[in-house]
Tab-separated table of C-alpha atoms in Angstrom:
chain	number	residue	atom	x	y	z
A	231	MET	CA	-11.056	-43.492	56.230
A	232	LYS	CA	-9.547	-41.319	53.415
A	233	GLN	CA	-6.658	-43.075	51.553
A	234	ILE	CA	-3.532	-41.505	50.304
A	235	ASN	CA	-3.450	-41.128	46.487
A	236	ILE	CA	-0.235	-42.934	45.575
A	237	LEU	CA	-0.624	-42.554	41.856
A	238	GLU	CA	-1.443	-38.826	41.648
A	239	GLY	CA	-0.969	-35.625	43.640
A	240	PRO	CA	1.964	-33.898	45.379
A	241	LEU	CA	4.499	-36.711	45.867
A	242	LEU	CA	6.615	-35.562	48.886
A	243	ARG	CA	3.451	-34.626	50.859
A	244	ASN	CA	1.920	-37.981	50.186
A	245	ILE	CA	5.088	-39.811	51.042
A	246	LEU	CA	5.233	-38.031	54.463
A	247	LEU	CA	1.534	-38.684	55.120
A	248	PHE	CA	2.310	-42.341	54.475
A	249	ALA	CA	5.734	-42.751	56.132
A	250	LEU	CA	5.228	-40.723	59.411
A	251	PRO	CA	2.274	-42.725	60.749
A	252	LEU	CA	4.095	-45.885	59.751
A	253	ALA	CA	7.219	-44.694	61.622
A	254	ALA	CA	5.065	-43.968	64.640
A	255	SER	CA	3.436	-47.416	64.490
A	256	SER	CA	6.856	-49.124	64.423
A	257	ALA	CA	7.977	-46.970	67.261
A	258	LEU	CA	5.010	-47.996	69.319
A	259	GLN	CA	5.618	-51.668	68.445
A	260	GLN	CA	9.245	-51.262	69.691
A	261	LEU	CA	7.921	-49.518	72.742
A	262	PHE	CA	6.673	-52.915	73.853
A	263	ASN	CA	10.183	-54.221	74.214
A	264	ALA	CA	11.627	-50.852	75.483
A	265	THR	CA	8.996	-50.715	78.176
A	266	ASP	CA	9.836	-54.327	79.168
A	267	ILE	CA	13.518	-53.415	79.460
A	268	ALA	CA	12.900	-50.219	81.363
A	269	VAL	CA	10.434	-51.731	83.795
A	270	VAL	CA	12.560	-54.778	84.629
A	271	GLY	CA	15.645	-52.502	84.823
A	272	ARG	CA	13.895	-50.393	87.441
A	273	PHE	CA	12.094	-53.018	89.414
A	274	ALA	CA	13.954	-56.291	88.863
A	275	GLY	CA	17.605	-55.368	88.440
A	276	SER	CA	20.190	-55.400	85.714
A	277	ALA	CA	20.311	-59.126	85.359
A	278	ALA	CA	16.624	-59.240	84.477
A	279	MET	CA	17.119	-56.220	82.203
A	280	ALA	CA	19.905	-58.129	80.377
A	281	ALA	CA	17.702	-61.232	80.102
A	282	VAL	CA	14.947	-59.319	78.245
A	283	GLY	CA	17.327	-57.095	76.253
A	284	SER	CA	19.506	-59.831	74.917
A	285	ASN	CA	16.456	-61.613	73.236
A	286	GLY	CA	16.034	-58.934	70.562
A	287	PRO	CA	18.404	-60.468	68.008
A	288	VAL	CA	17.040	-63.936	68.616
A	289	ILE	CA	13.453	-62.791	68.040
A	290	ASN	CA	14.379	-60.975	64.914
A	291	LEU	CA	16.329	-64.004	63.553
A	292	ILE	CA	13.139	-66.159	63.732
A	293	VAL	CA	10.417	-63.748	62.575
A	294	ASN	CA	12.217	-61.795	59.797
A	295	ILE	CA	11.559	-64.471	57.060
A	296	PHE	CA	7.844	-63.901	57.572
A	297	VAL	CA	8.127	-60.141	57.786
A	298	GLY	CA	9.895	-60.382	54.396
A	299	LEU	CA	6.910	-62.287	53.054
A	300	SER	CA	4.656	-59.405	54.343
A	301	VAL	CA	6.853	-57.104	52.159
A	302	GLY	CA	6.182	-59.395	49.206
A	303	ALA	CA	2.408	-59.205	49.946
A	304	ASN	CA	2.598	-55.474	49.994
A	305	VAL	CA	4.298	-55.304	46.636
A	306	VAL	CA	1.987	-57.742	44.947
A	307	ILE	CA	-1.238	-56.024	46.216
A	308	ALA	CA	0.168	-52.614	45.372
A	309	ASN	CA	0.972	-53.724	41.772
A	310	CYS	CA	-2.512	-55.199	41.427
A	311	ILE	CA	-4.033	-51.879	42.705
A	312	GLY	CA	-1.914	-49.917	40.144
A	313	GLN	CA	-3.109	-52.204	37.413
A	314	ARG	CA	-6.715	-51.877	38.740
A	315	ARG	CA	-7.148	-55.643	38.928
A	316	MET	CA	-9.286	-55.986	41.995
A	317	ASP	CA	-9.858	-59.699	41.299
A	318	ARG	CA	-6.215	-60.286	41.774
A	319	VAL	CA	-6.173	-58.056	44.911
A	320	ARG	CA	-8.833	-60.475	46.417
A	321	LYS	CA	-6.741	-63.504	45.770
A	322	ALA	CA	-3.579	-61.809	47.216
A	323	VAL	CA	-5.380	-60.914	50.417
A	324	ASP	CA	-6.751	-64.284	50.950
A	325	THR	CA	-3.278	-65.834	50.414
A	326	THR	CA	-1.694	-63.266	52.621
A	327	LEU	CA	-4.105	-64.046	55.573
A	328	ILE	CA	-3.352	-67.799	55.337
A	329	ILE	CA	0.412	-67.250	55.307
A	330	ALA	CA	0.144	-64.984	58.356
A	331	LEU	CA	-1.826	-67.434	60.450
A	332	ALA	CA	0.228	-70.530	59.459
A	333	GLY	CA	3.492	-68.634	59.857
A	334	GLY	CA	2.479	-67.380	63.315
A	335	VAL	CA	1.634	-70.865	64.564
A	336	PHE	CA	4.853	-72.300	63.148
A	337	VAL	CA	7.043	-69.694	64.728
A	338	ALA	CA	5.321	-70.135	68.081
A	339	VAL	CA	5.933	-73.848	68.190
A	340	LEU	CA	9.465	-73.587	66.792
A	341	GLY	CA	10.403	-70.752	69.271
A	342	PHE	CA	9.324	-72.806	72.237
A	343	PHE	CA	11.751	-75.656	71.460
A	344	ILE	CA	14.751	-73.659	70.305
A	345	SER	CA	14.808	-70.784	72.796
A	346	ARG	CA	17.238	-72.145	75.276
A	347	PRO	CA	19.657	-73.849	72.755
A	348	LEU	CA	19.798	-70.554	70.867
A	349	LEU	CA	20.621	-68.581	74.055
A	350	HIS	CA	23.255	-71.212	74.909
A	351	LEU	CA	24.728	-70.935	71.432
A	352	MET	CA	24.963	-67.209	71.969
A	353	GLY	CA	26.900	-67.654	75.250
A	354	ALA	CA	24.216	-66.118	77.361
A	355	PRO	CA	25.712	-65.725	81.039
A	356	ASP	CA	24.593	-68.213	83.670
A	357	ASN	CA	22.898	-65.505	85.741
A	358	VAL	CA	20.789	-64.453	82.733
A	359	ILE	CA	19.841	-67.563	80.734
A	360	ASP	CA	16.991	-68.976	82.822
A	361	MET	CA	15.127	-65.647	82.879
A	362	ALA	CA	15.931	-65.061	79.220
A	363	THR	CA	14.528	-68.402	78.158
A	364	LEU	CA	11.339	-67.825	80.118
A	365	TYR	CA	10.800	-64.403	78.515
A	366	LEU	CA	11.498	-65.825	75.125
A	367	LYS	CA	9.119	-68.747	75.328
A	368	ILE	CA	6.286	-66.491	76.524
A	369	TYR	CA	7.051	-64.008	73.740
A	370	PHE	CA	6.952	-66.648	71.068
A	371	ALA	CA	3.558	-67.966	72.411
A	372	GLY	CA	2.059	-64.697	71.208
A	373	MET	CA	3.690	-64.819	67.726
A	374	PRO	CA	0.332	-65.651	65.896
A	375	PHE	CA	-1.005	-62.308	67.157
A	376	MET	CA	2.099	-60.435	65.944
A	377	MET	CA	2.160	-62.191	62.549
A	378	MET	CA	-1.513	-61.470	61.801
A	379	TYR	CA	-1.078	-57.812	62.874
A	380	ASN	CA	2.053	-57.328	60.610
A	381	PHE	CA	0.482	-59.013	57.530
A	382	CYS	CA	-2.919	-57.319	57.916
A	383	ALA	CA	-1.094	-53.959	58.345
A	384	SER	CA	0.738	-54.679	55.070
A	385	ILE	CA	-2.615	-55.130	53.355
A	386	LEU	CA	-3.799	-51.708	54.517
A	387	ARG	CA	-0.340	-50.137	53.757
A	388	SER	CA	-0.547	-51.381	50.129
A	389	LYS	CA	-3.645	-49.232	49.598
A	390	GLY	CA	-2.000	-46.135	51.317
A	391	ASP	CA	-3.548	-46.548	54.820
A	392	THR	CA	-0.994	-46.200	57.575
A	393	LYS	CA	-3.294	-44.408	60.110
A	394	ARG	CA	-5.421	-47.401	61.263
A	395	PRO	CA	-2.370	-49.624	62.001
A	396	LEU	CA	-1.179	-46.659	64.178
A	397	ILE	CA	-4.421	-46.514	65.954
A	398	CYS	CA	-4.152	-50.183	66.829
A	399	LEU	CA	-0.667	-49.773	68.276
A	400	VAL	CA	-1.561	-46.702	70.255
A	401	VAL	CA	-4.196	-48.722	72.059
A	402	SER	CA	-2.130	-51.751	72.522
A	403	GLY	CA	0.879	-49.734	73.601
A	404	ILE	CA	-1.108	-48.227	76.414
A	405	VAL	CA	-2.226	-51.729	77.337
A	406	ASN	CA	1.382	-52.920	77.416
A	407	VAL	CA	2.639	-50.073	79.620
A	408	GLY	CA	-0.172	-50.448	82.117
A	409	LEU	CA	0.225	-54.270	82.329
A	410	ASN	CA	3.924	-54.068	82.631
A	411	LEU	CA	3.626	-51.856	85.692
A	412	LEU	CA	0.899	-54.023	87.116
A	413	PHE	CA	2.573	-57.374	86.651
A	414	VAL	CA	6.242	-56.267	87.579
A	415	ALA	CA	5.996	-53.308	89.907
A	416	LEU	CA	2.986	-54.416	91.854
A	417	PHE	CA	2.823	-58.245	91.512
A	418	LYS	CA	6.589	-58.730	91.306
A	419	MET	CA	6.372	-61.224	88.367
A	420	GLY	CA	9.701	-60.134	86.799
A	421	VAL	CA	10.420	-61.251	83.264
A	422	ALA	CA	7.238	-63.379	83.125
A	423	GLY	CA	5.179	-60.372	83.799
A	424	VAL	CA	6.639	-58.284	81.004
A	425	GLY	CA	6.321	-61.229	78.599
A	426	ILE	CA	2.675	-61.730	79.410
A	427	ALA	CA	2.023	-58.015	79.078
A	428	THR	CA	3.621	-57.992	75.582
A	429	VAL	CA	1.615	-60.975	74.382
A	430	THR	CA	-1.608	-59.453	75.658
A	431	ALA	CA	-0.875	-56.136	73.960
A	432	ASN	CA	-0.125	-57.916	70.648
A	433	GLY	CA	-3.437	-59.731	70.977
A	434	VAL	CA	-5.146	-56.392	71.280
A	435	SER	CA	-3.576	-54.872	68.170
A	436	CYS	CA	-4.276	-58.117	66.216
A	437	GLY	CA	-7.913	-58.103	67.174
A	438	MET	CA	-8.387	-54.390	66.301
A	439	ILE	CA	-6.830	-54.698	62.853
A	440	LEU	CA	-8.958	-57.726	62.035
A	441	CYS	CA	-12.021	-55.690	62.886
A	442	PHE	CA	-10.885	-52.958	60.547
A	443	LEU	CA	-10.366	-55.365	57.746
A	444	ALA	CA	-13.706	-57.064	58.369
A	445	ARG	CA	-15.419	-53.774	57.398
A	446	GLU	CA	-13.229	-53.016	54.283
A	447	GLU	CA	-14.464	-52.958	50.680
A	448	GLU	CA	-14.956	-56.371	49.141
A	449	ALA	CA	-11.429	-56.874	47.559
A	450	PHE	CA	-9.703	-56.190	50.990
A	451	ARG	CA	-12.339	-57.650	53.285
A	452	ILE	CA	-11.497	-60.562	55.590
A	453	ARG	CA	-13.662	-63.575	54.920
A	454	LEU	CA	-13.712	-67.190	56.121
A	455	ARG	CA	-15.970	-68.696	53.488
A	456	GLY	CA	-14.069	-69.676	50.295
A	457	ILE	CA	-10.689	-68.470	51.597
A	458	LYS	CA	-7.685	-70.426	50.141
A	459	ILE	CA	-4.172	-69.994	48.919
A	460	HIS	CA	-3.944	-68.906	45.260
A	461	LYS	CA	-0.885	-70.422	43.709
A	462	GLU	CA	-0.125	-67.592	41.297
A	463	GLN	CA	-0.251	-64.947	44.118
A	464	LEU	CA	1.706	-67.240	46.413
A	465	VAL	CA	4.491	-67.488	43.888
A	466	ARG	CA	4.594	-63.778	43.320
A	467	ILE	CA	4.616	-62.992	47.020
A	468	ALA	CA	7.318	-65.542	47.665
A	469	ARG	CA	9.372	-64.285	44.701
A	470	ILE	CA	9.541	-60.816	46.330
A	471	GLY	CA	9.149	-61.682	49.877
A	472	VAL	CA	11.447	-64.776	50.379
A	473	PRO	CA	14.674	-62.851	49.277
A	474	ALA	CA	13.615	-59.912	51.581
A	475	GLY	CA	12.990	-62.391	54.431
A	476	VAL	CA	16.270	-64.172	53.888
A	477	GLN	CA	17.977	-60.798	53.937
A	478	GLY	CA	16.308	-59.885	57.213
A	479	MET	CA	17.094	-63.396	58.670
A	480	VAL	CA	20.802	-63.349	57.671
A	481	PHE	CA	21.023	-59.691	58.846
A	482	SER	CA	19.598	-60.836	62.229
A	483	LEU	CA	22.021	-63.812	62.204
A	484	SER	CA	24.979	-61.284	62.015
A	485	ASN	CA	23.406	-59.368	64.918
A	486	VAL	CA	23.131	-62.662	66.911
A	487	ILE	CA	26.858	-63.146	66.367
A	488	ILE	CA	27.508	-59.620	67.337
A	489	GLN	CA	25.338	-60.137	70.478
A	490	SER	CA	27.391	-63.207	71.207
A	491	ALA	CA	30.559	-60.970	71.081
A	492	ILE	CA	28.861	-58.418	73.312
A	493	ASN	CA	27.972	-61.152	75.819
A	494	GLY	CA	31.734	-61.609	76.300
A	495	PHE	CA	31.957	-58.187	77.941
A	496	GLY	CA	29.716	-59.230	80.804
A	497	SER	CA	26.203	-58.502	82.087
A	498	ASP	CA	26.771	-54.751	82.482
A	499	CYS	CA	27.721	-54.442	78.843
A	500	ILE	CA	24.789	-56.500	77.746
A	501	ALA	CA	22.405	-54.333	79.764
A	502	GLY	CA	24.069	-51.132	78.502
A	503	SER	CA	23.964	-52.250	74.875
A	504	ALA	CA	20.294	-53.399	75.372
A	505	ALA	CA	19.383	-49.952	76.539
A	506	ALA	CA	21.323	-48.133	73.741
A	507	ILE	CA	19.946	-50.368	70.942
A	508	ASN	CA	16.345	-49.219	71.630
A	509	PHE	CA	17.291	-45.765	70.283
A	510	GLU	CA	18.810	-47.434	67.197
A	511	TYR	CA	15.476	-49.283	66.743
A	512	PHE	CA	13.488	-46.110	67.005
A	513	SER	CA	15.716	-44.372	64.530
A	514	TYR	CA	15.665	-47.372	62.192
A	515	PHE	CA	11.894	-47.159	62.243
A	516	ILE	CA	12.191	-43.862	60.359
A	517	VAL	CA	14.518	-45.561	57.832
A	518	ASN	CA	12.078	-48.410	57.455
A	519	ALA	CA	9.086	-46.152	57.112
A	520	PHE	CA	10.654	-44.375	54.058
A	521	ALA	CA	11.645	-47.762	52.761
A	522	GLN	CA	8.065	-48.976	53.061
A	523	ALA	CA	6.905	-45.817	51.414
A	524	ALA	CA	9.420	-46.445	48.544
A	525	VAL	CA	8.225	-50.112	47.965
A	526	THR	CA	4.536	-49.146	48.131
A	527	PHE	CA	4.667	-46.004	45.932
A	528	THR	CA	7.071	-47.667	43.425
A	529	GLY	CA	4.911	-50.868	43.417
A	530	GLN	CA	1.716	-49.036	42.507
A	531	ASN	CA	3.331	-46.615	40.036
A	532	TYR	CA	5.264	-49.347	38.393
A	533	GLY	CA	1.984	-51.307	38.007
A	534	ALA	CA	0.478	-48.254	36.416
A	535	GLY	CA	3.465	-47.919	33.996
A	536	ASN	CA	4.649	-44.521	35.403
A	537	MET	CA	8.480	-44.837	35.567
A	538	LYS	CA	8.998	-41.240	35.842
A	539	ARG	CA	7.118	-41.064	39.139
A	540	CYS	CA	9.018	-44.164	40.303
A	541	ARG	CA	12.286	-42.290	39.862
A	542	GLN	CA	10.977	-39.380	41.828
A	543	VAL	CA	9.780	-41.673	44.593
A	544	TRP	CA	13.299	-43.001	45.066
A	545	ARG	CA	14.869	-39.570	45.198
A	546	LYS	CA	12.369	-38.052	47.630
A	547	CYS	CA	12.218	-41.149	49.934
A	548	LEU	CA	15.958	-41.269	50.141
A	549	THR	CA	16.489	-37.597	50.917
A	550	ALA	CA	13.580	-37.321	53.374
A	551	GLY	CA	14.578	-40.506	55.184
A	552	ALA	CA	18.200	-39.517	55.648
A	553	LEU	CA	17.275	-36.060	56.911
A	554	ALA	CA	14.656	-37.265	59.323
A	555	THR	CA	16.849	-40.046	60.624
A	556	ALA	CA	19.872	-37.736	61.102
A	557	ALA	CA	17.645	-35.245	63.141
A	558	VAL	CA	16.368	-38.055	65.384
A	559	ASN	CA	19.900	-39.476	65.817
A	560	LEU	CA	21.169	-36.161	66.968
A	561	ALA	CA	18.176	-35.624	69.298
A	562	PHE	CA	18.717	-38.996	70.985
A	563	TYR	CA	22.376	-38.369	71.367
A	564	GLY	CA	21.986	-34.955	72.776
A	565	GLY	CA	19.589	-36.363	75.372
A	566	ARG	CA	21.466	-39.508	76.042
A	567	TYR	CA	22.076	-38.952	79.778
A	568	PHE	CA	18.361	-38.548	80.512
A	569	LEU	CA	17.188	-41.141	77.956
A	570	VAL	CA	19.534	-43.976	79.162
A	571	GLY	CA	18.697	-42.982	82.739
A	572	LEU	CA	15.138	-44.186	81.989
A	573	PHE	CA	16.425	-47.623	81.728
A	574	THR	CA	19.105	-47.748	84.428
A	575	GLU	CA	20.825	-45.677	87.106
A	576	GLU	CA	23.885	-47.911	87.296
A	577	PRO	CA	26.947	-45.884	86.090
A	578	ALA	CA	28.771	-48.913	84.608
A	579	VAL	CA	25.694	-49.904	82.547
A	580	MET	CA	25.190	-46.317	81.361
A	581	GLU	CA	28.861	-46.032	80.271
A	582	TRP	CA	28.515	-49.011	77.973
A	583	ALA	CA	25.300	-47.515	76.530
A	584	PHE	CA	27.069	-44.189	75.705
A	585	ILE	CA	29.890	-45.948	73.904
A	586	ARG	CA	27.406	-47.720	71.622
A	587	MET	CA	25.469	-44.525	70.922
A	588	THR	CA	28.602	-42.680	69.906
A	589	HIS	CA	29.899	-45.353	67.499
A	590	VAL	CA	26.527	-46.567	65.975
A	591	LEU	CA	23.569	-44.192	66.576
A	592	LEU	CA	25.284	-40.968	65.272
A	593	PHE	CA	25.832	-42.638	61.858
A	594	GLN	CA	22.554	-44.572	61.474
A	595	PHE	CA	21.149	-42.193	58.890
A	596	ILE	CA	23.545	-43.788	56.367
A	597	ALA	CA	21.384	-46.976	56.425
A	598	ASN	CA	18.756	-45.115	54.252
A	599	SER	CA	21.175	-45.488	51.270
A	600	TYR	CA	20.595	-49.264	50.912
A	601	GLU	CA	17.277	-49.712	52.743
A	602	VAL	CA	15.220	-47.195	50.658
A	603	THR	CA	17.000	-48.133	47.476
A	604	ALA	CA	16.513	-51.891	48.015
A	605	SER	CA	12.852	-51.216	48.631
A	606	SER	CA	12.619	-49.291	45.376
A	607	MET	CA	14.175	-52.198	43.570
A	608	ARG	CA	11.609	-54.650	45.031
A	609	GLY	CA	8.794	-52.289	43.953
A	610	LEU	CA	10.160	-52.769	40.417
A	611	GLY	CA	9.992	-56.446	40.896
A	612	HIS	CA	13.753	-57.091	41.603
A	613	SER	CA	14.178	-58.615	45.023
A	614	LEU	CA	17.087	-61.070	44.739
A	615	LEU	CA	19.891	-58.699	43.772
A	616	PRO	CA	19.416	-56.206	46.719
A	617	THR	CA	19.280	-59.207	48.986
A	618	VAL	CA	22.619	-60.523	47.775
A	619	LEU	CA	24.229	-57.197	47.996
A	620	THR	CA	22.839	-56.461	51.486
A	621	VAL	CA	23.701	-59.950	52.812
A	622	PHE	CA	27.260	-59.475	51.730
A	623	GLY	CA	27.765	-55.825	52.789
A	624	SER	CA	25.768	-55.840	56.062
A	625	CYS	CA	26.050	-59.423	57.148
A	626	VAL	CA	29.101	-61.303	55.787
A	627	LEU	CA	31.377	-58.225	56.199
A	628	ARG	CA	30.302	-57.854	59.905
A	629	ILE	CA	30.948	-61.559	60.592
A	630	VAL	CA	34.431	-61.352	58.942
A	631	TRP	CA	35.127	-58.195	61.033
A	632	ILE	CA	34.282	-59.988	64.278
A	633	PHE	CA	36.501	-63.000	63.526
A	634	THR	CA	39.475	-60.956	62.184
A	635	VAL	CA	39.772	-57.329	63.278
A	636	CYS	CA	38.051	-57.898	66.667
A	637	ARG	CA	40.529	-60.661	67.349
A	638	SER	CA	43.361	-58.165	67.165
A	639	TYR	CA	41.562	-55.191	68.582
A	640	THR	CA	39.328	-56.528	71.442
A	641	SER	CA	37.697	-53.322	72.544
A	642	PHE	CA	33.858	-52.695	72.522
A	643	GLU	CA	34.504	-49.657	70.334
A	644	THR	CA	36.110	-51.749	67.621
A	645	LEU	CA	33.190	-54.151	67.682
A	646	MET	CA	30.672	-51.218	67.188
A	647	ASN	CA	32.612	-49.602	64.386
A	648	ILE	CA	31.532	-52.245	61.949
A	649	TYR	CA	28.029	-50.799	61.757
A	650	PRO	CA	28.854	-47.417	60.022
A	651	ILE	CA	31.545	-49.162	57.854
A	652	SER	CA	29.089	-51.778	56.546
A	653	TRP	CA	26.434	-49.196	55.900
A	654	VAL	CA	28.701	-47.196	53.636
A	655	ILE	CA	29.827	-50.188	51.667
A	656	THR	CA	26.378	-51.664	51.288
A	657	GLY	CA	24.814	-48.363	50.325
A	658	THR	CA	27.272	-47.742	47.586
A	659	ALA	CA	26.746	-51.232	46.076
A	660	VAL	CA	22.864	-51.168	46.234
A	661	ILE	CA	22.554	-47.660	44.714
A	662	THR	CA	24.873	-48.658	41.839
A	663	ALA	CA	22.717	-51.725	41.121
A	664	TYR	CA	19.485	-49.763	41.376
A	665	LEU	CA	20.664	-47.157	38.811
A	666	ILE	CA	21.504	-49.938	36.410
A	667	ILE	CA	18.235	-51.755	36.823
A	668	ARG	CA	16.147	-48.564	36.689
A	669	ARG	CA	17.881	-47.638	33.324
A	670	LYS	CA	16.925	-51.075	31.897
A	671	GLU	CA	13.375	-50.784	33.048
A	672	GLU	CA	13.021	-47.236	31.490
A	673	SER	CA	14.402	-48.574	28.168
A	674	ASN	CA	11.800	-51.336	27.984
């Protein structure tokens, strides 16, 4: 399959060719959870819908450290490609595959034991917690499949290939929707049915992407003989990936705390928020796609010593990402009555969803300011500073808001307002830091 030329050629066109399939891939991956919520909401009631929907922050809290490591793998492999050091690419690929498998098994075991305690800690309502625990344990059982897919996709993305990961998710998405309807609508299996469907679909996407990598050129090909962790590559992956993973983990922790606050408004609010947040996820995938483009394009061009092109990558990814996200935000908001109606027909649940969409979704394009910029910094080899700034601006600030402002103003609207406020503050800080670091790199 033809690869995108990251080092040469029209930059905006190549960024779009890279980012749009990636956004579609992420959207299809989220469709797993969105379909779960929609099917149980239609066929098993709002309590089951809340049980599935409330698990998102918990899942993200556990897996984000390893997702961050996949970003580190992406940067390291991209740098090696830019330097044309294919021997180092081979070592980085081997190390990445071992991290993926070991991480997936670890998260599966950990998730089984901590599912219920975490949900208790979050204050999950009594009518939800048993179903939520069951779904979460089944979901974590399939984590090795999800980890292998995400890390293998990062290997392909580092060389400019975002189309084959999309093919994997198109197929697995169809499998997921079909099995959801079979297990829940026909067999009446409830949350267990949607959990099993999601794990099966993740297995399909994992198997397909492993088959693709088994047929790759030598440096990128999966192999069993002689595979081992290479210390130098592991250190480089960890140096970039661990701060990114910690950022994602702490970011998810703040969302867990926010979810705990949402739980205090009752099961209708939980269900409504769970429905609305799906559209935030879909919009965020556009943000993340351009952030992934920024880290990959910057990584390769920085490896090749082309700082001028790195500067252009940041500007074009930031502008295109903000415009694309804003357009999708407005489209979702304009169709909110129909779209939320896909998840539930209960008026009280829909009203909570509309409140969240008004206060959060409409402003989500601002998140490009720090996501794309932080990714550009990681492509330049600087991962710790954007992590610190993002943790403070988008995590610490939100927690402080919940325990101060929300104590005095207890409305759901007040709780939701922290999202756009934190995006503006974080974006300003990260862009300022990026401009300083870029100037230093250009002077070296």
